[in-house]
């Protein structure tokens, strides 16, 4: 192709500038939405093992067997995580938390991905991955300090294999890519016992430069990282069609690694696809992008009012695809669980909710010196001096209060 063929010609006189053929034809809003969603189920490329009606279907590439115990455990995971999430929402409304980030409707995507991780793997969350935290052995009460404003996370990222929550949109993709590059540089990939990293983000984050940069670097260095995008259809108040003209999983082609779309309301498919992707990464085959096609049933955060930007009939349609109800229907259909089992899980959820609430109500206020004690592994003279100056400053207020009372 000669330069004359790809260079935009300059207009002469009143002649309008020539528009390249690639961008001349702009799709209508309806065409964009149709291309992104194809059907309400996520399109022909959607990987699904369990229909919304609770019927088991098979996939030629991702069909794996689940024992009755595994199915019951996955159901338990989702029910307990949802209950903790609902309590977090209620606690914020009661003034006990400054904010809460709901995961309602996304339990299957998170539990499926979380249970695909091995102990040696590392996960980098955004701020909504309460289900993944559960899978990494982090008690829901350890999340409360973040949303109450008393700490930045109460768990050890190294021992749990779960990084602290990331508030800056998309930044965890850079962190996760760097960590995965380190895994490769240290020779920890290439066999069944290899390590891999999974990074979680939403559809809105795909418009951030950090996500793009993370994917570029991971592709160039064959980093063992799985990018797990929870496409819940809404980036706060902006719908998916404002983020992209192609389905998100197809973006992986531009970086040179596989992309796949999975039914994010199907915990079996989410687990199967995530497990495959992590095996690809840990064996040294480079990164993978997973688009979990799901829906945010609640607000973006408790500071958001979704009724201002989306229609109630959309939410009602997605209620029919509830991840917990479809697995429950399947368990009943194949006679792998009875009413006693479901009642027991409900009682366990009630106990968790009570413990969650009690912990929140009785959380101690951290002492002011704590902001200095949890920053560096070793103290420095500068840090010690700053702490002493700050505590001396605070003690001055106490002295004035005592003096004022004496007068």
PDB file of C-alpha atoms in Angstrom, residues 60-249:
ATOM      1  CA  UNK A  60     -16.825 -29.663  23.494  1.00  0.00           C
ATOM      2  CA  UNK A  61     -13.853 -27.806  24.977  1.00  0.00           C
ATOM      3  CA  UNK A  62     -14.706 -27.065  28.591  1.00  0.00           C
ATOM      4  CA  UNK A  63     -16.832 -29.951  29.788  1.00  0.00           C
ATOM      5  CA  UNK A  64     -15.661 -31.268  33.155  1.00  0.00           C
ATOM      6  CA  UNK A  65     -17.297 -33.499  35.739  1.00  0.00           C
ATOM      7  CA  UNK A  66     -18.401 -32.296  39.155  1.00  0.00           C
ATOM      8  CA  UNK A  67     -19.006 -34.506  42.131  1.00  0.00           C
ATOM      9  CA  UNK A  68     -22.087 -34.092  44.290  1.00  0.00           C
ATOM     10  CA  UNK A  69     -19.904 -32.732  47.075  1.00  0.00           C
ATOM     11  CA  UNK A  70     -18.337 -30.141  44.766  1.00  0.00           C
ATOM     12  CA  UNK A  71     -21.752 -28.983  43.616  1.00  0.00           C
ATOM     13  CA  UNK A  72     -22.993 -28.593  47.166  1.00  0.00           C
ATOM     14  CA  UNK A  73     -19.825 -26.750  48.174  1.00  0.00           C
ATOM     15  CA  UNK A  74     -20.214 -24.287  45.293  1.00  0.00           C
ATOM     16  CA  UNK A  75     -23.823 -23.668  46.291  1.00  0.00           C
ATOM     17  CA  UNK A  76     -22.757 -23.070  49.900  1.00  0.00           C
ATOM     18  CA  UNK A  77     -20.053 -20.656  48.787  1.00  0.00           C
ATOM     19  CA  UNK A  78     -22.454 -18.530  46.786  1.00  0.00           C
ATOM     20  CA  UNK A  79     -25.189 -18.453  49.436  1.00  0.00           C
ATOM     21  CA  UNK A  80     -22.848 -17.439  52.249  1.00  0.00           C
ATOM     22  CA  UNK A  81     -21.055 -14.832  50.168  1.00  0.00           C
ATOM     23  CA  UNK A  82     -24.358 -13.307  49.088  1.00  0.00           C
ATOM     24  CA  UNK A  83     -25.579 -13.167  52.670  1.00  0.00           C
ATOM     25  CA  UNK A  84     -22.434 -11.393  53.840  1.00  0.00           C
ATOM     26  CA  UNK A  85     -22.810  -8.983  50.924  1.00  0.00           C
ATOM     27  CA  UNK A  86     -26.408  -8.180  51.830  1.00  0.00           C
ATOM     28  CA  UNK A  87     -25.411  -7.544  55.440  1.00  0.00           C
ATOM     29  CA  UNK A  88     -22.671  -5.205  54.264  1.00  0.00           C
ATOM     30  CA  UNK A  89     -25.255  -3.258  52.291  1.00  0.00           C
ATOM     31  CA  UNK A  90     -27.555  -3.038  55.310  1.00  0.00           C
ATOM     32  CA  UNK A  91     -24.747  -1.968  57.630  1.00  0.00           C
ATOM     33  CA  UNK A  92     -23.871   0.918  55.360  1.00  0.00           C
ATOM     34  CA  UNK A  93     -27.489   2.057  55.288  1.00  0.00           C
ATOM     35  CA  UNK A  94     -27.457   1.996  59.093  1.00  0.00           C
ATOM     36  CA  UNK A  95     -24.391   4.242  59.239  1.00  0.00           C
ATOM     37  CA  UNK A  96     -21.967   1.549  60.351  1.00  0.00           C
ATOM     38  CA  UNK A  97     -19.940   1.634  57.125  1.00  0.00           C
ATOM     39  CA  UNK A  98     -18.901   4.601  55.047  1.00  0.00           C
ATOM     40  CA  UNK A  99     -19.600   2.749  51.817  1.00  0.00           C
ATOM     41  CA  UNK A 100     -20.202  -0.791  50.552  1.00  0.00           C
ATOM     42  CA  UNK A 101     -19.559  -2.273  47.121  1.00  0.00           C
ATOM     43  CA  UNK A 102     -22.191  -4.931  46.340  1.00  0.00           C
ATOM     44  CA  UNK A 103     -21.510  -8.107  44.373  1.00  0.00           C
ATOM     45  CA  UNK A 104     -25.152  -9.194  44.082  1.00  0.00           C
ATOM     46  CA  UNK A 105     -25.594 -11.247  40.901  1.00  0.00           C
ATOM     47  CA  UNK A 106     -21.881 -11.858  40.356  1.00  0.00           C
ATOM     48  CA  UNK A 107     -21.426 -14.696  42.857  1.00  0.00           C
ATOM     49  CA  UNK A 108     -20.989 -17.415  40.232  1.00  0.00           C
ATOM     50  CA  UNK A 109     -18.269 -15.559  38.351  1.00  0.00           C
ATOM     51  CA  UNK A 110     -16.290 -14.880  41.518  1.00  0.00           C
ATOM     52  CA  UNK A 111     -16.715 -18.258  43.190  1.00  0.00           C
ATOM     53  CA  UNK A 112     -15.992 -20.102  39.951  1.00  0.00           C
ATOM     54  CA  UNK A 113     -12.807 -18.121  39.350  1.00  0.00           C
ATOM     55  CA  UNK A 114     -11.772 -18.206  42.995  1.00  0.00           C
ATOM     56  CA  UNK A 115     -12.096 -21.969  43.279  1.00  0.00           C
ATOM     57  CA  UNK A 116      -9.930 -22.382  40.159  1.00  0.00           C
ATOM     58  CA  UNK A 117      -6.973 -20.838  41.984  1.00  0.00           C
ATOM     59  CA  UNK A 118      -4.334 -23.038  43.605  1.00  0.00           C
ATOM     60  CA  UNK A 119      -2.567 -22.191  46.892  1.00  0.00           C
ATOM     61  CA  UNK A 120       0.592 -21.071  45.048  1.00  0.00           C
ATOM     62  CA  UNK A 121      -1.340 -18.701  42.776  1.00  0.00           C
ATOM     63  CA  UNK A 122      -1.864 -14.986  43.325  1.00  0.00           C
ATOM     64  CA  UNK A 123      -5.026 -12.937  42.844  1.00  0.00           C
ATOM     65  CA  UNK A 124      -5.272  -9.175  42.364  1.00  0.00           C
ATOM     66  CA  UNK A 125      -8.793  -7.835  43.057  1.00  0.00           C
ATOM     67  CA  UNK A 126     -10.483  -4.545  42.455  1.00  0.00           C
ATOM     68  CA  UNK A 127     -12.881  -3.586  45.277  1.00  0.00           C
ATOM     69  CA  UNK A 128     -15.827  -5.920  44.595  1.00  0.00           C
ATOM     70  CA  UNK A 129     -14.202  -9.362  44.843  1.00  0.00           C
ATOM     71  CA  UNK A 130     -15.716 -10.445  48.163  1.00  0.00           C
ATOM     72  CA  UNK A 131     -16.387 -13.891  46.687  1.00  0.00           C
ATOM     73  CA  UNK A 132     -12.795 -14.394  45.592  1.00  0.00           C
ATOM     74  CA  UNK A 133     -11.632 -13.266  49.040  1.00  0.00           C
ATOM     75  CA  UNK A 134     -13.873 -15.961  50.531  1.00  0.00           C
ATOM     76  CA  UNK A 135     -12.265 -18.581  48.308  1.00  0.00           C
ATOM     77  CA  UNK A 136      -8.799 -17.472  49.434  1.00  0.00           C
ATOM     78  CA  UNK A 137      -9.692 -18.104  53.069  1.00  0.00           C
ATOM     79  CA  UNK A 138     -10.339 -14.493  54.054  1.00  0.00           C
ATOM     80  CA  UNK A 139     -13.162 -14.137  56.535  1.00  0.00           C
ATOM     81  CA  UNK A 140     -15.781 -11.561  55.474  1.00  0.00           C
ATOM     82  CA  UNK A 141     -15.197  -9.627  58.691  1.00  0.00           C
ATOM     83  CA  UNK A 142     -11.692  -8.790  57.459  1.00  0.00           C
ATOM     84  CA  UNK A 143     -13.258  -6.731  54.668  1.00  0.00           C
ATOM     85  CA  UNK A 144     -15.103  -4.422  57.028  1.00  0.00           C
ATOM     86  CA  UNK A 145     -12.172  -2.216  57.974  1.00  0.00           C
ATOM     87  CA  UNK A 146     -11.805  -1.006  54.388  1.00  0.00           C
ATOM     88  CA  UNK A 147     -15.401   0.162  54.162  1.00  0.00           C
ATOM     89  CA  UNK A 148     -15.500   1.487  57.720  1.00  0.00           C
ATOM     90  CA  UNK A 149     -12.368   3.505  57.027  1.00  0.00           C
ATOM     91  CA  UNK A 150     -10.184   1.986  59.739  1.00  0.00           C
ATOM     92  CA  UNK A 151      -7.637   0.181  57.543  1.00  0.00           C
ATOM     93  CA  UNK A 152      -6.720  -0.710  53.976  1.00  0.00           C
ATOM     94  CA  UNK A 153      -7.225  -4.440  54.480  1.00  0.00           C
ATOM     95  CA  UNK A 154      -6.678  -6.736  57.415  1.00  0.00           C
ATOM     96  CA  UNK A 155      -5.146  -9.771  55.706  1.00  0.00           C
ATOM     97  CA  UNK A 156      -1.656 -10.812  54.648  1.00  0.00           C
ATOM     98  CA  UNK A 157      -1.487 -10.823  50.813  1.00  0.00           C
ATOM     99  CA  UNK A 158       1.462 -13.223  50.761  1.00  0.00           C
ATOM    100  CA  UNK A 159       0.041 -15.957  52.985  1.00  0.00           C
ATOM    101  CA  UNK A 160      -3.447 -15.751  51.449  1.00  0.00           C
ATOM    102  CA  UNK A 161      -2.398 -15.305  47.824  1.00  0.00           C
ATOM    103  CA  UNK A 162      -4.864 -12.416  47.651  1.00  0.00           C
ATOM    104  CA  UNK A 163      -3.697  -8.847  47.218  1.00  0.00           C
ATOM    105  CA  UNK A 164      -5.306  -5.951  49.043  1.00  0.00           C
ATOM    106  CA  UNK A 165      -8.276  -4.280  47.370  1.00  0.00           C
ATOM    107  CA  UNK A 166      -7.422  -1.736  44.676  1.00  0.00           C
ATOM    108  CA  UNK A 167      -9.585   1.374  44.553  1.00  0.00           C
ATOM    109  CA  UNK A 168      -7.937   3.043  41.547  1.00  0.00           C
ATOM    110  CA  UNK A 169      -9.793   1.698  38.507  1.00  0.00           C
ATOM    111  CA  UNK A 170      -7.696  -0.790  36.537  1.00  0.00           C
ATOM    112  CA  UNK A 171      -4.469  -0.272  38.469  1.00  0.00           C
ATOM    113  CA  UNK A 172      -4.491  -3.887  39.656  1.00  0.00           C
ATOM    114  CA  UNK A 173      -3.867  -4.989  36.060  1.00  0.00           C
ATOM    115  CA  UNK A 174      -0.453  -3.350  36.175  1.00  0.00           C
ATOM    116  CA  UNK A 175       0.280  -4.790  39.608  1.00  0.00           C
ATOM    117  CA  UNK A 176      -0.838  -8.263  38.585  1.00  0.00           C
ATOM    118  CA  UNK A 177       1.116  -8.173  35.338  1.00  0.00           C
ATOM    119  CA  UNK A 178       4.270  -7.140  37.158  1.00  0.00           C
ATOM    120  CA  UNK A 179       3.823  -9.906  39.699  1.00  0.00           C
ATOM    121  CA  UNK A 180       3.236 -12.466  36.932  1.00  0.00           C
ATOM    122  CA  UNK A 181       6.326 -11.274  35.080  1.00  0.00           C
ATOM    123  CA  UNK A 182       8.242 -11.913  38.287  1.00  0.00           C
ATOM    124  CA  UNK A 183       6.826 -15.438  38.449  1.00  0.00           C
ATOM    125  CA  UNK A 184       8.160 -16.063  34.967  1.00  0.00           C
ATOM    126  CA  UNK A 185      11.552 -14.447  35.592  1.00  0.00           C
ATOM    127  CA  UNK A 186      11.927 -16.600  38.724  1.00  0.00           C
ATOM    128  CA  UNK A 187      11.282 -19.760  36.706  1.00  0.00           C
ATOM    129  CA  UNK A 188       8.054 -20.613  38.530  1.00  0.00           C
ATOM    130  CA  UNK A 189       6.083 -21.540  35.398  1.00  0.00           C
ATOM    131  CA  UNK A 190       6.267 -24.354  32.880  1.00  0.00           C
ATOM    132  CA  UNK A 191       4.730 -27.432  34.524  1.00  0.00           C
ATOM    133  CA  UNK A 192       1.788 -28.719  36.566  1.00  0.00           C
ATOM    134  CA  UNK A 193       3.229 -27.227  39.751  1.00  0.00           C
ATOM    135  CA  UNK A 194       3.796 -23.802  38.238  1.00  0.00           C
ATOM    136  CA  UNK A 195       2.398 -20.544  39.527  1.00  0.00           C
ATOM    137  CA  UNK A 196      -0.022 -18.163  37.839  1.00  0.00           C
ATOM    138  CA  UNK A 197      -1.790 -14.884  38.582  1.00  0.00           C
ATOM    139  CA  UNK A 198      -5.405 -13.825  38.097  1.00  0.00           C
ATOM    140  CA  UNK A 199      -6.456 -10.170  37.876  1.00  0.00           C
ATOM    141  CA  UNK A 200     -10.059  -9.070  38.377  1.00  0.00           C
ATOM    142  CA  UNK A 201     -11.678  -5.957  36.905  1.00  0.00           C
ATOM    143  CA  UNK A 202     -14.951  -4.762  35.429  1.00  0.00           C
ATOM    144  CA  UNK A 203     -16.077  -3.832  31.936  1.00  0.00           C
ATOM    145  CA  UNK A 204     -15.682  -0.131  32.680  1.00  0.00           C
ATOM    146  CA  UNK A 205     -12.032  -0.634  33.614  1.00  0.00           C
ATOM    147  CA  UNK A 206     -11.288  -1.819  30.068  1.00  0.00           C
ATOM    148  CA  UNK A 207     -11.436   1.846  29.042  1.00  0.00           C
ATOM    149  CA  UNK A 208      -8.546   2.649  31.380  1.00  0.00           C
ATOM    150  CA  UNK A 209      -4.974   2.846  30.136  1.00  0.00           C
ATOM    151  CA  UNK A 210      -3.699   0.674  32.987  1.00  0.00           C
ATOM    152  CA  UNK A 211      -5.623  -2.320  31.647  1.00  0.00           C
ATOM    153  CA  UNK A 212      -4.278  -1.794  28.137  1.00  0.00           C
ATOM    154  CA  UNK A 213      -0.712  -1.406  29.375  1.00  0.00           C
ATOM    155  CA  UNK A 214      -0.994  -4.512  31.518  1.00  0.00           C
ATOM    156  CA  UNK A 215      -2.154  -6.559  28.562  1.00  0.00           C
ATOM    157  CA  UNK A 216       0.620  -5.205  26.324  1.00  0.00           C
ATOM    158  CA  UNK A 217       3.345  -6.084  28.817  1.00  0.00           C
ATOM    159  CA  UNK A 218       1.863  -9.467  29.676  1.00  0.00           C
ATOM    160  CA  UNK A 219       1.715 -10.410  25.999  1.00  0.00           C
ATOM    161  CA  UNK A 220       5.253  -9.271  25.228  1.00  0.00           C
ATOM    162  CA  UNK A 221       6.719 -11.148  28.201  1.00  0.00           C
ATOM    163  CA  UNK A 222       4.357 -14.166  28.104  1.00  0.00           C
ATOM    164  CA  UNK A 223       3.418 -13.433  31.691  1.00  0.00           C
ATOM    165  CA  UNK A 224       1.395 -16.184  33.404  1.00  0.00           C
ATOM    166  CA  UNK A 225      -1.609 -13.966  34.056  1.00  0.00           C
ATOM    167  CA  UNK A 226      -5.333 -14.450  33.497  1.00  0.00           C
ATOM    168  CA  UNK A 227      -7.301 -11.237  33.039  1.00  0.00           C
ATOM    169  CA  UNK A 228     -10.755 -11.915  34.491  1.00  0.00           C
ATOM    170  CA  UNK A 229     -13.197  -9.237  33.351  1.00  0.00           C
ATOM    171  CA  UNK A 230     -16.584  -9.285  35.056  1.00  0.00           C
ATOM    172  CA  UNK A 231     -18.738  -7.698  32.410  1.00  0.00           C
ATOM    173  CA  UNK A 232     -21.732  -6.725  34.518  1.00  0.00           C
ATOM    174  CA  UNK A 233     -23.070  -4.520  31.682  1.00  0.00           C
ATOM    175  CA  UNK A 234     -22.679  -1.203  33.527  1.00  0.00           C
ATOM    176  CA  UNK A 235     -19.624   0.930  34.308  1.00  0.00           C
ATOM    177  CA  UNK A 236     -21.337   2.910  37.057  1.00  0.00           C
ATOM    178  CA  UNK A 237     -23.949   4.739  34.950  1.00  0.00           C
ATOM    179  CA  UNK A 238     -22.495   4.008  31.504  1.00  0.00           C
ATOM    180  CA  UNK A 239     -23.666   0.898  29.597  1.00  0.00           C
ATOM    181  CA  UNK A 240     -21.338  -1.498  27.833  1.00  0.00           C
ATOM    182  CA  UNK A 241     -21.954  -0.039  24.388  1.00  0.00           C
ATOM    183  CA  UNK A 242     -20.284   3.177  25.576  1.00  0.00           C
ATOM    184  CA  UNK A 243     -17.102   1.219  26.295  1.00  0.00           C
ATOM    185  CA  UNK A 244     -16.498  -0.786  23.135  1.00  0.00           C
ATOM    186  CA  UNK A 245     -17.694  -1.596  19.596  1.00  0.00           C
ATOM    187  CA  UNK A 246     -16.721  -5.264  19.839  1.00  0.00           C
ATOM    188  CA  UNK A 247     -17.311  -7.897  22.540  1.00  0.00           C
ATOM    189  CA  UNK A 248     -14.682  -7.472  25.224  1.00  0.00           C
ATOM    190  CA  UNK A 249     -13.215 -10.960  24.920  1.00  0.00           C
TER     191      UNK A 249
END
